[in-house]
GROMACS .gro file of C-alpha atoms in nm:
model
  406
    1MET     CA    1   0.005  -0.001  -0.002
    2ALA     CA    2   0.154   0.330  -0.110
    3VAL     CA    3   0.127   0.584   0.163
    4PRO     CA    4   0.239   0.947   0.148
    5VAL     CA    5   0.483   1.060   0.421
    6PRO     CA    6   0.422   1.371   0.617
    7HIS     CA    7   0.622   1.689   0.505
    8GLY     CA    8   0.958   1.696   0.665
    9VAL     CA    9   0.978   1.322   0.754
   10PRO     CA   10   1.265   1.152   0.567
   11ASP     CA   11   1.185   0.843   0.373
   12GLY     CA   12   1.373   0.609   0.136
   13PRO     CA   13   1.746   0.543   0.100
   14GLU     CA   14   1.840   0.896   0.216
   15ALA     CA   15   1.670   0.843   0.557
   16THR     CA   16   1.891   0.802   0.852
   17PRO     CA   17   1.928   0.432   0.943
   18VAL     CA   18   1.815   0.305   1.274
   19PRO     CA   19   2.057   0.049   1.423
   20PRO     CA   20   1.892  -0.294   1.409
   21GLU     CA   21   2.030  -0.396   1.751
   22LEU     CA   22   1.802  -0.122   1.898
   23ALA     CA   23   1.507  -0.362   1.827
   24GLU     CA   24   1.639  -0.610   2.075
   25LEU     CA   25   1.688  -0.349   2.346
   26LEU     CA   26   1.331  -0.215   2.295
   27ARG     CA   27   1.178  -0.573   2.298
   28ALA     CA   28   1.301  -0.620   2.647
   29ARG     CA   29   1.080  -0.333   2.770
   30LEU     CA   30   0.782  -0.400   2.539
   31ASP     CA   31   0.546  -0.508   2.826
   32ALA     CA   32   0.613  -0.205   3.040
   33VAL     CA   33   0.579   0.032   2.739
   34SER     CA   34   0.250  -0.139   2.641
   35ASP     CA   35   0.112  -0.085   2.980
   36GLU     CA   36   0.185   0.290   2.980
   37VAL     CA   37   0.057   0.329   2.615
   38GLU     CA   38  -0.262   0.164   2.694
   39ALA     CA   39  -0.319   0.380   3.001
   40GLU     CA   40  -0.245   0.697   2.805
   41VAL     CA   41  -0.485   0.598   2.528
   42ARG     CA   42  -0.765   0.536   2.789
   43ARG     CA   43  -0.683   0.859   2.957
   44GLN     CA   44  -0.686   1.088   2.644
   45VAL     CA   45  -0.948   0.916   2.425
   46PRO     CA   46  -1.296   0.898   2.589
   47GLU     CA   47  -1.418   0.635   2.350
   48TYR     CA   48  -1.149   0.395   2.483
   49ALA     CA   49  -1.195   0.463   2.848
   50ARG     CA   50  -1.381   0.144   2.919
   51PRO     CA   51  -1.309  -0.122   3.187
   52SER     CA   52  -1.006  -0.325   3.109
   53ASP     CA   53  -1.192  -0.658   3.160
   54GLY     CA   54  -1.415  -0.791   2.880
   55VAL     CA   55  -1.381  -0.825   2.513
   56PHE     CA   56  -1.311  -0.457   2.436
   57GLY     CA   57  -1.043  -0.439   2.705
   58ARG     CA   58  -0.864  -0.746   2.576
   59ASN     CA   59  -0.877  -0.633   2.219
   60LEU     CA   60  -0.735  -0.286   2.311
   61ARG     CA   61  -0.448  -0.451   2.497
   62ALA     CA   62  -0.378  -0.695   2.210
   63GLY     CA   63  -0.387  -0.398   1.971
   64VAL     CA   64  -0.137  -0.199   2.170
   65VAL     CA   65   0.102  -0.497   2.203
   66GLN     CA   66   0.068  -0.585   1.836
   67ALA     CA   67   0.126  -0.220   1.732
   68LEU     CA   68   0.450  -0.190   1.939
   69THR     CA   69   0.565  -0.533   1.832
   70LEU     CA   70   0.522  -0.437   1.468
   71PHE     CA   71   0.708  -0.114   1.529
   72VAL     CA   72   0.999  -0.292   1.690
   73ASP     CA   73   1.004  -0.543   1.402
   74HIS     CA   74   0.999  -0.251   1.160
   75ILE     CA   75   1.309  -0.120   1.322
   76ALA     CA   76   1.479  -0.449   1.262
   77ASP     CA   77   1.379  -0.473   0.905
   78PRO     CA   78   1.169  -0.197   0.761
   79ARG     CA   79   1.136  -0.344   0.421
   80GLU     CA   80   1.005  -0.685   0.549
   81HIS     CA   81   0.756  -0.553   0.804
   82GLY     CA   82   0.619  -0.237   0.630
   83ASP     CA   83   0.347  -0.431   0.442
   84ALA     CA   84   0.248  -0.614   0.758
   85ILE     CA   85   0.186  -0.290   0.933
   86ALA     CA   86  -0.024  -0.148   0.655
   87ALA     CA   87  -0.229  -0.469   0.634
   88THR     CA   88  -0.276  -0.492   1.013
   89TYR     CA   89  -0.404  -0.135   1.045
   90HIS     CA   90  -0.615  -0.149   0.730
   91GLU     CA   91  -0.792  -0.447   0.893
   92LEU     CA   92  -0.819  -0.262   1.226
   93GLY     CA   93  -0.981   0.037   1.054
   94ARG     CA   94  -1.225  -0.193   0.882
   95GLY     CA   95  -1.309  -0.365   1.214
   96GLU     CA   96  -1.376  -0.035   1.382
   97ALA     CA   97  -1.617   0.068   1.113
   98LEU     CA   98  -1.810  -0.266   1.137
   99GLU     CA   99  -1.836  -0.211   1.520
  100GLY     CA  100  -1.991   0.131   1.461
  101ARG     CA  101  -1.711   0.331   1.626
  102SER     CA  102  -1.591   0.657   1.473
  103LEU     CA  103  -1.287   0.703   1.268
  104ASP     CA  104  -1.190   1.017   1.470
  105ALA     CA  105  -1.163   0.803   1.784
  106LEU     CA  106  -0.938   0.550   1.621
  107GLN     CA  107  -0.711   0.818   1.463
  108SER     CA  108  -0.690   0.987   1.802
  109ALA     CA  109  -0.591   0.660   1.971
  110LEU     CA  110  -0.327   0.587   1.711
  111ARG     CA  111  -0.179   0.936   1.740
  112VAL     CA  112  -0.188   0.942   2.118
  113GLY     CA  113  -0.049   0.587   2.147
  114GLY     CA  114   0.218   0.640   1.882
  115MET     CA  115   0.357   0.961   2.031
  116HIS     CA  116   0.358   0.829   2.388
  117ALA     CA  117   0.535   0.513   2.274
  118TRP     CA  118   0.795   0.726   2.090
  119ARG     CA  119   0.862   0.930   2.412
  120LEU     CA  120   0.908   0.620   2.614
  121MET     CA  121   1.124   0.440   2.357
  122GLY     CA  122   1.329   0.754   2.289
  123ARG     CA  123   1.393   0.781   2.657
  124THR     CA  124   1.499   0.414   2.658
  125ALA     CA  125   1.741   0.483   2.376
  126GLU     CA  126   1.902   0.766   2.552
  127GLU     CA  127   1.933   0.570   2.874
  128LEU     CA  128   2.111   0.300   2.683
  129GLY     CA  129   2.362   0.557   2.569
  130LEU     CA  130   2.273   0.557   2.198
  131ASP     CA  131   2.405   0.858   2.014
  132SER     CA  132   2.176   1.144   1.902
  133THR     CA  133   2.178   1.023   1.542
  134ALA     CA  134   2.014   0.691   1.639
  135VAL     CA  135   1.762   0.871   1.855
  136THR     CA  136   1.675   1.102   1.578
  137ALA     CA  137   1.638   0.812   1.340
  138LEU     CA  138   1.408   0.643   1.584
  139GLY     CA  139   1.202   0.958   1.595
  140GLU     CA  140   1.176   0.976   1.227
  141LEU     CA  141   1.071   0.620   1.202
  142ALA     CA  142   0.808   0.667   1.478
  143PHE     CA  143   0.650   0.971   1.298
  144ARG     CA  144   0.649   0.803   0.964
  145THR     CA  145   0.502   0.480   1.113
  146VAL     CA  146   0.220   0.665   1.295
  147HIS     CA  147   0.128   0.841   0.967
  148GLU     CA  148   0.134   0.509   0.774
  149VAL     CA  149  -0.083   0.324   1.027
  150ALA     CA  150  -0.324   0.608   1.039
  151GLU     CA  151  -0.345   0.621   0.661
  152ALA     CA  152  -0.402   0.240   0.642
  153ALA     CA  153  -0.663   0.245   0.917
  154ALA     CA  154  -0.856   0.528   0.739
  155ALA     CA  155  -0.852   0.334   0.413
  156GLY     CA  156  -0.983   0.024   0.585
  157TYR     CA  157  -1.239   0.224   0.758
  158ALA     CA  158  -1.356   0.383   0.432
  159GLU     CA  159  -1.368   0.050   0.250
  160ALA     CA  160  -1.584  -0.108   0.526
  161GLN     CA  161  -1.821   0.182   0.530
  162LEU     CA  162  -1.866   0.156   0.150
  163ARG     CA  163  -1.930  -0.208   0.171
  164SER     CA  164  -2.157  -0.160   0.458
  165ALA     CA  165  -2.357   0.100   0.278
  166ASP     CA  166  -2.385  -0.120  -0.032
  167GLU     CA  167  -2.499  -0.405   0.175
  168LEU     CA  168  -2.748  -0.187   0.361
  169GLU     CA  169  -2.884  -0.058   0.032
  170ARG     CA  170  -2.926  -0.417  -0.096
  171ARG     CA  171  -3.117  -0.511   0.222
  172ARG     CA  172  -3.339  -0.209   0.193
  173ARG     CA  173  -3.411  -0.295  -0.165
  174ARG     CA  174  -3.515  -0.642  -0.067
  175LEU     CA  175  -3.730  -0.501   0.208
  176LEU     CA  176  -3.905  -0.266  -0.034
  177ASP     CA  177  -3.963  -0.556  -0.285
  178LEU     CA  178  -4.116  -0.764   0.004
  179LEU     CA  179  -4.340  -0.475   0.118
  180LEU     CA  180  -4.462  -0.409  -0.237
  181ASP     CA  181  -4.510  -0.771  -0.340
  182GLU     CA  182  -4.854  -0.848  -0.470
  183GLY     CA  183  -4.893  -1.147  -0.244
  184PRO     CA  184  -4.960  -1.150   0.141
  185VAL     CA  185  -4.694  -0.990   0.352
  186SER     CA  186  -4.560  -1.169   0.659
  187PRO     CA  187  -4.522  -0.920   0.949
  188GLU     CA  188  -4.249  -1.144   1.096
  189ALA     CA  189  -4.049  -1.142   0.768
  190VAL     CA  190  -4.089  -0.763   0.738
  191HIS     CA  191  -3.967  -0.707   1.104
  192GLY     CA  192  -3.669  -0.945   1.049
  193LEU     CA  193  -3.555  -0.783   0.727
  194ALA     CA  194  -3.621  -0.432   0.858
  195HIS     CA  195  -3.394  -0.495   1.151
  196SER     CA  196  -3.113  -0.615   0.940
  197ALA     CA  197  -3.162  -0.311   0.707
  198ARG     CA  198  -3.161  -0.070   1.010
  199TRP     CA  199  -3.508   0.054   0.909
  200PRO     CA  200  -3.752   0.152   1.195
  201VAL     CA  201  -4.085  -0.010   1.121
  202PRO     CA  202  -4.352   0.250   1.091
  203ARG     CA  203  -4.730   0.210   1.148
  204GLN     CA  204  -4.828   0.360   0.817
  205VAL     CA  205  -4.672   0.434   0.476
  206ALA     CA  206  -4.741   0.599   0.147
  207VAL     CA  207  -4.585   0.501  -0.183
  208VAL     CA  208  -4.480   0.761  -0.435
  209ALA     CA  209  -4.461   0.671  -0.801
  210LEU     CA  210  -4.231   0.893  -1.002
  211ALA     CA  211  -4.212   0.967  -1.378
  212ALA     CA  212  -3.894   0.817  -1.525
  213PRO     CA  213  -3.632   1.085  -1.603
  214PRO     CA  214  -3.575   1.146  -1.971
  215ASP     CA  215  -3.206   1.060  -1.958
  216ARG     CA  216  -3.277   0.750  -1.729
  217GLN     CA  217  -2.999   0.852  -1.485
  218GLU     CA  218  -3.039   0.627  -1.192
  219GLU     CA  219  -2.835   0.843  -0.958
  220ASP     CA  220  -3.096   1.120  -0.964
  221ARG     CA  221  -3.267   1.008  -0.638
  222PRO     CA  222  -3.535   1.231  -0.487
  223LEU     CA  223  -3.469   1.124  -0.127
  224ALA     CA  224  -3.707   1.383   0.010
  225ALA     CA  225  -3.747   1.223   0.353
  226ALA     CA  226  -3.516   1.041   0.587
  227GLY     CA  227  -3.598   0.678   0.614
  228ALA     CA  228  -3.759   0.646   0.268
  229LEU     CA  229  -3.702   0.323   0.081
  230VAL     CA  230  -3.621   0.410  -0.283
  231ASP     CA  231  -3.593   0.196  -0.605
  232MET     CA  232  -3.502   0.410  -0.900
  233LYS     CA  233  -3.449   0.103  -1.124
  234SER     CA  234  -3.809   0.000  -1.132
  235ARG     CA  235  -4.052   0.133  -1.393
  236PRO     CA  236  -4.194   0.366  -1.269
  237PRO     CA  237  -3.935   0.459  -1.002
  238ARG     CA  238  -4.094   0.428  -0.657
  239MET     CA  239  -4.031   0.555  -0.299
  240LEU     CA  240  -4.192   0.424   0.013
  241VAL     CA  241  -4.220   0.694   0.279
  242PRO     CA  242  -4.277   0.595   0.649
  243ASP     CA  243  -4.549   0.776   0.854
  244PRO     CA  244  -4.619   1.048   0.591
  245GLU     CA  245  -4.910   1.204   0.763
  246GLY     CA  246  -4.720   1.297   1.082
  247SER     CA  247  -4.394   1.387   0.936
  248GLY     CA  248  -4.505   1.679   0.707
  249ARG     CA  249  -4.278   1.530   0.433
  250PHE     CA  250  -4.519   1.610   0.150
  251GLY     CA  251  -4.634   1.948   0.288
  252GLY     CA  252  -4.318   2.158   0.228
  253ARG     CA  253  -4.151   2.293  -0.078
  254ALA     CA  254  -3.840   2.069  -0.008
  255PHE     CA  255  -4.026   1.763  -0.133
  256THR     CA  256  -4.126   1.931  -0.458
  257LEU     CA  257  -3.763   2.070  -0.506
  258ALA     CA  258  -3.617   1.724  -0.445
  259LEU     CA  259  -3.819   1.588  -0.738
  260ARG     CA  260  -3.638   1.838  -0.974
  261GLY     CA  261  -3.948   1.900  -1.184
  262ARG     CA  262  -4.035   1.542  -1.221
  263PRO     CA  263  -4.408   1.455  -1.196
  264ALA     CA  264  -4.505   1.222  -0.904
  265ALA     CA  265  -4.813   1.059  -0.764
  266ILE     CA  266  -4.853   0.999  -0.388
  267GLY     CA  267  -5.054   0.689  -0.302
  268PRO     CA  268  -5.293   0.694  -0.015
  269THR     CA  269  -5.162   0.647   0.339
  270VAL     CA  270  -5.211   0.281   0.442
  271PRO     CA  271  -5.091   0.033   0.703
  272LEU     CA  272  -4.745  -0.103   0.631
  273THR     CA  273  -4.872  -0.453   0.514
  274ASP     CA  274  -5.096  -0.272   0.253
  275ALA     CA  275  -4.804  -0.083   0.096
  276GLY     CA  276  -4.861  -0.268  -0.238
  277GLN     CA  277  -5.215  -0.106  -0.257
  278SER     CA  278  -5.073   0.242  -0.218
  279LEU     CA  279  -4.820   0.168  -0.498
  280ARG     CA  280  -5.108   0.034  -0.729
  281TRP     CA  281  -5.304   0.348  -0.679
  282ALA     CA  282  -5.002   0.581  -0.722
  283VAL     CA  283  -4.911   0.408  -1.046
  284ARG     CA  284  -5.258   0.433  -1.174
  285ALA     CA  285  -5.256   0.809  -1.082
  286LEU     CA  286  -4.934   0.859  -1.251
  287GLY     CA  287  -5.060   0.704  -1.579
  288LEU     CA  288  -5.374   0.924  -1.560
  289MET     CA  289  -5.140   1.221  -1.515
  290GLY     CA  290  -4.964   1.129  -1.838
  291ARG     CA  291  -5.293   1.118  -2.019
  292GLY     CA  292  -5.399   1.459  -1.883
  293ILE     CA  293  -5.694   1.313  -1.683
  294LEU     CA  294  -5.519   1.414  -1.372
  295PRO     CA  295  -5.301   1.730  -1.359
  296ARG     CA  296  -4.977   1.666  -1.552
  297GLN     CA  297  -4.748   1.886  -1.339
  298ASP     CA  298  -4.587   1.867  -0.993
  299VAL     CA  299  -4.730   1.625  -0.739
  300VAL     CA  300  -5.072   1.471  -0.741
  301ARG     CA  301  -5.211   1.313  -0.417
  302CYS     CA  302  -5.434   1.014  -0.475
  303ALA     CA  303  -5.635   1.106  -0.161
  304ASP     CA  304  -5.753   1.419  -0.351
  305HIS     CA  305  -5.869   1.221  -0.660
  306LEU     CA  306  -6.017   0.888  -0.519
  307SER     CA  307  -6.339   0.921  -0.730
  308THR     CA  308  -6.136   0.961  -1.045
  309LEU     CA  309  -5.914   0.658  -0.949
  310LEU     CA  310  -6.232   0.463  -0.884
  311LEU     CA  311  -6.387   0.550  -1.214
  312TYR     CA  312  -6.070   0.444  -1.399
  313GLY     CA  313  -6.020   0.129  -1.202
  314ASP     CA  314  -6.180  -0.085  -1.470
  315GLU     CA  315  -6.178   0.119  -1.803
  316PRO     CA  316  -6.341  -0.146  -2.027
  317LEU     CA  317  -6.630  -0.166  -1.784
  318LEU     CA  318  -6.641   0.205  -1.763
  319ALA     CA  319  -6.666   0.233  -2.144
  320GLN     CA  320  -6.968  -0.017  -2.126
  321LEU     CA  321  -7.137   0.211  -1.858
  322GLU     CA  322  -7.073   0.520  -2.067
  323ALA     CA  323  -7.202   0.370  -2.397
  324ARG     CA  324  -7.523   0.231  -2.228
  325VAL     CA  325  -7.615   0.525  -2.015
  326LEU     CA  326  -7.544   0.798  -2.275
  327ALA     CA  327  -7.686   0.611  -2.571
  328PRO     CA  328  -7.978   0.872  -2.597
  329LEU     CA  329  -7.720   1.134  -2.688
  330ASP     CA  330  -7.604   0.954  -2.990
  331THR     CA  331  -7.891   1.099  -3.193
  332ALA     CA  332  -7.761   1.455  -3.134
  333SER     CA  333  -7.499   1.619  -3.351
  334ALA     CA  334  -7.133   1.634  -3.212
  335GLY     CA  335  -7.168   1.994  -3.111
  336GLN     CA  336  -7.505   1.934  -2.953
  337ARG     CA  337  -7.380   1.626  -2.770
  338VAL     CA  338  -7.115   1.829  -2.589
  339ARG     CA  339  -7.350   2.111  -2.489
  340LEU     CA  340  -7.624   1.879  -2.369
  341ALA     CA  341  -7.371   1.659  -2.176
  342GLU     CA  342  -7.229   1.954  -1.984
  343THR     CA  343  -7.575   2.088  -1.910
  344LEU     CA  344  -7.699   1.753  -1.789
  345LEU     CA  345  -7.406   1.705  -1.561
  346ALA     CA  346  -7.435   2.051  -1.411
  347TRP     CA  347  -7.805   2.005  -1.370
  348LEU     CA  348  -7.758   1.670  -1.186
  349LEU     CA  349  -7.481   1.811  -0.965
  350SER     CA  350  -7.669   2.132  -0.874
  351GLY     CA  351  -7.977   1.953  -0.746
  352SER     CA  352  -8.177   2.036  -1.059
  353ASN     CA  353  -8.145   2.419  -0.989
  354VAL     CA  354  -8.162   2.607  -1.317
  355PRO     CA  355  -8.008   2.935  -1.195
  356ASP     CA  356  -7.710   2.742  -1.042
  357VAL     CA  357  -7.660   2.562  -1.376
  358ALA     CA  358  -7.668   2.896  -1.570
  359ALA     CA  359  -7.412   3.045  -1.332
  360ARG     CA  360  -7.189   2.743  -1.349
  361LEU     CA  361  -7.195   2.734  -1.737
  362HIS     CA  362  -7.207   3.109  -1.776
  363ILE     CA  363  -7.520   3.094  -1.989
  364HIS     CA  364  -7.867   3.245  -1.972
  365PRO     CA  365  -8.127   3.047  -1.753
  366GLN     CA  366  -8.357   3.035  -2.064
  367THR     CA  367  -8.073   2.849  -2.256
  368VAL     CA  368  -8.060   2.604  -1.969
  369ARG     CA  369  -8.438   2.546  -1.983
  370TYR     CA  370  -8.422   2.495  -2.357
  371ARG     CA  371  -8.151   2.237  -2.330
  372LEU     CA  372  -8.336   2.063  -2.043
  373ARG     CA  373  -8.646   2.029  -2.265
  374GLN     CA  374  -8.419   1.865  -2.523
  375LEU     CA  375  -8.278   1.623  -2.260
  376GLU     CA  376  -8.635   1.542  -2.142
  377LYS     CA  377  -8.722   1.436  -2.491
  378LEU     CA  378  -8.407   1.213  -2.521
  379PHE     CA  379  -8.392   1.053  -2.172
  380GLY     CA  380  -8.759   1.068  -2.054
  381ASP     CA  381  -8.824   0.951  -1.695
  382THR     CA  382  -8.469   0.825  -1.662
  383LEU     CA  383  -8.371   1.174  -1.550
  384HIS     CA  384  -8.584   1.137  -1.243
  385ASP     CA  385  -8.474   0.789  -1.137
  386PRO     CA  386  -8.217   0.797  -0.851
  387GLY     CA  387  -8.024   0.498  -0.965
  388ALA     CA  388  -8.010   0.618  -1.319
  389ARG     CA  389  -7.908   0.961  -1.209
  390LEU     CA  390  -7.600   0.813  -1.035
  391ASP     CA  391  -7.502   0.619  -1.353
  392LEU     CA  392  -7.544   0.939  -1.555
  393ILE     CA  393  -7.315   1.140  -1.319
  394LEU     CA  394  -7.051   0.868  -1.342
  395ALA     CA  395  -7.064   0.844  -1.724
  396LEU     CA  396  -7.086   1.222  -1.779
  397ARG     CA  397  -6.799   1.269  -1.530
  398VAL     CA  398  -6.579   1.042  -1.743
  399GLY     CA  399  -6.647   1.247  -2.055
  400GLU     CA  400  -6.565   1.574  -1.861
  401LEU     CA  401  -6.228   1.429  -1.733
  402ARG     CA  402  -6.149   1.300  -2.092
  403ASN     CA  403  -6.220   1.650  -2.243
  404CYS     CA  404  -5.987   1.801  -1.975
  405GLY     CA  405  -5.714   1.585  -2.093
  406ASN     CA  406  -5.755   1.670  -2.458
   0.00000   0.00000   0.00000
C-alpha cells in the first residue's frame, strides 16, 4: 500500500538508518511500554476509556502490544515488515467501522499511542547511551510509522463503510420488494428484514410513483425524506415513505424541489402491510397524469382524486357504462352532444337548480331550460330515477375528465 509521508519526515534510501540492534533493546521493555501506552490512550481518548476486563479491554490490550511489536520489528527490518503494518491497520480500521465506532476516535488513539510510545522508547534509547543520530532516526521512524498506520486504518475504515452502505442498500431494496409484493406480506418477515436493514418499522406508509427521468439517470434520487425506501431502477421509479401524515414530508417545498421538476403521484396512506395497494393507486394516478386526466405537473395526491381513480379502475367496464347510459345522446350532433352533456351534468350536480346551472356554465337560464327540454325528450323519466341519475353522473364525469385531458 503506497502511503504518502508527512512533510519533513525523511523516507527512502536517504533516511537516517536506525541501528537494528536497537530492536532487541526495545523488545526487553515491550510489556512495560505497552502498559503505559494503553493507560495513556484510555486517559486521552474517551471512546476507549472502558473497563479493562471484557472483550473490548482484551482487544485494546492486544492491539497496543501488536502495534508496538510491529514497530520494533519494523526497526529490525523496515522493508520486510512495512506491508504487515499496513495490512494490520487496514484491517483494524475496517473492524472499527463494522463495530460502529468513529474514525476520529481510532485516529486519536493511534496518534496518542504512537507519540507516547515514541517518548518512552526515545527515553530508553537515551538511557542505553545511543548517540543522538540513532535517537533522531528512531523519532523519524516513529513519526512515519504513525502516519502510515493512520492512513492504512482510514483506508480500511472507508472500505468497510462503503461495503456496509452497499449491503445496507441491498437489504433495503429487498425490504421494499417484500413490502410491495402483490402477495400476502408476513409481519415477521418484514420485521426481521427491517432489523437487518436498520429501518425502523412504521405504522403507516405511502408509496410515491415517479415519472422516469428522460435521460434515465439512476443516480437522480429524490430522497425527500429520511428513512424512505427508494428503487429508481423499477419502472416507474418508486419511493416508500414511512409515517407520511405525521412527518409533514409532503407538505413543504423541499419535497417538490427534491423531485427536480419530475411529476409524481403519492399513493394513499395505508398500514405497512398494505403498501402494495398504495403503490397500485399511485401508479394508476401517474398513468392518468400522463394522459391529462389528472393534472400533469408537480405532485398529485391520490387522496384528493379517489373518485377519479375509482372510475378508471376498470376502463373497459367504464366504457360499457358510458356507452349504455349516454346512448340517447347519440342522436344529437357532435356539437349538441357536448353542450347537452355538460348541461345535464351541471343540472344533476346542482340539485336540478336552473339558476345554479346557468351560473356554473355562464349561460342564460332560458338557454338552460331549452336544453333541459331537449334532454327530457331524449332521456324521458330516466332523468328522475335516483339509480339512473348516479349512472349518468359517473358516465358524464368520465367524459368531462377526458375532455380536460384533450
